[in-house]
Amino acid sequence: MSAPRPTPQQAAAIATRDRDVFCEAGAGSGKTRVLVGRYCGALLEDGVGMDRVLAFTFTERAAAELRHRIRAELGRA
């Protein structure tokens, strides 16, 4: 099953990689989707090395989910 397409606001946050963006949203709103999109876009489209990207979350569970989704997305690419 493929992931749902990002909303217009999420797509804008994913595409805006030339500067920092602030993402404030509630549970289940797609914050991880945006982080994964920005991370993978930086690596695959912008040529940024993995060692140059800092991605963090506030819980171990969220970090594990972020790692899982990034690996899955990079595997698809």
Coordinates of C-alpha atoms in Angstrom, one line a residue:
M1 CA 0.0 0.0 0.0
S2 CA 1.4 3.4 -0.9
A3 CA 1.4 6.4 1.4
P4 CA -1.3 9.0 0.9
R5 CA -0.2 12.0 -1.2
P6 CA 0.8 15.1 0.8
T7 CA -1.6 17.9 1.3
P8 CA -0.7 21.2 -0.5
Q9 CA 0.7 22.6 2.8
Q10 CA 2.8 19.5 3.3
A11 CA 4.0 19.5 -0.3
A12 CA 5.1 23.2 0.2
A13 CA 7.0 22.3 3.4
I14 CA 8.7 19.3 1.6
A15 CA 9.6 21.4 -1.4
T16 CA 11.0 24.3 0.6
R17 CA 14.5 23.0 1.3
D18 CA 16.5 26.2 0.8
R19 CA 15.6 27.3 4.3
D20 CA 14.3 26.1 7.6
V21 CA 10.5 25.6 8.0
F22 CA 8.5 25.4 11.3
C23 CA 6.0 22.6 11.3
E24 CA 3.5 22.8 14.2
A25 CA 0.7 20.2 14.0
G26 CA -1.3 17.8 16.0
A27 CA -1.0 14.0 16.2
G28 CA -1.8 12.2 12.9
S29 CA -1.5 15.4 10.8
G30 CA 1.5 14.3 8.7
K31 CA 4.5 15.8 10.4
T32 CA 6.5 12.6 9.9
R33 CA 5.5 12.5 6.2
V34 CA 6.9 16.1 5.8
L35 CA 10.2 15.2 7.7
V36 CA 10.7 12.1 5.5
G37 CA 10.0 14.1 2.4
R38 CA 12.4 16.8 3.3
Y39 CA 15.1 14.4 4.4
C40 CA 14.9 12.2 1.3
G41 CA 14.5 15.2 -1.0
A42 CA 17.7 16.7 0.4
L43 CA 19.6 13.4 -0.2
L44 CA 18.2 12.4 -3.5
E45 CA 17.4 15.7 -5.2
D46 CA 19.8 18.1 -3.7
G47 CA 22.8 15.8 -3.3
V48 CA 23.2 16.5 0.4
G49 CA 25.2 13.8 2.2
M50 CA 23.6 11.8 5.0
D51 CA 26.2 13.1 7.4
R52 CA 25.0 16.7 6.7
V53 CA 21.4 16.2 7.7
L54 CA 20.1 16.4 11.3
A55 CA 16.7 14.9 11.9
F56 CA 15.3 14.7 15.4
T57 CA 12.1 13.9 17.2
F58 CA 11.0 14.1 20.8
T59 CA 10.4 10.5 21.6
E60 CA 12.2 7.2 20.9
R61 CA 9.0 5.8 19.3
A62 CA 8.8 8.7 16.9
A63 CA 12.5 8.4 16.0
A64 CA 12.0 4.7 15.3
E65 CA 9.1 5.5 13.0
L66 CA 11.1 8.2 11.3
R67 CA 14.0 5.8 10.6
H68 CA 11.6 3.1 9.3
R69 CA 9.9 5.5 6.9
I70 CA 13.2 7.0 5.6
R71 CA 14.7 3.6 5.0
A72 CA 11.5 2.5 3.2
E73 CA 11.4 5.7 1.0
L74 CA 15.1 5.4 0.2
G75 CA 14.6 1.7 -0.7
R76 CA 11.8 2.6 -3.1
A77 CA 14.0 5.3 -4.7

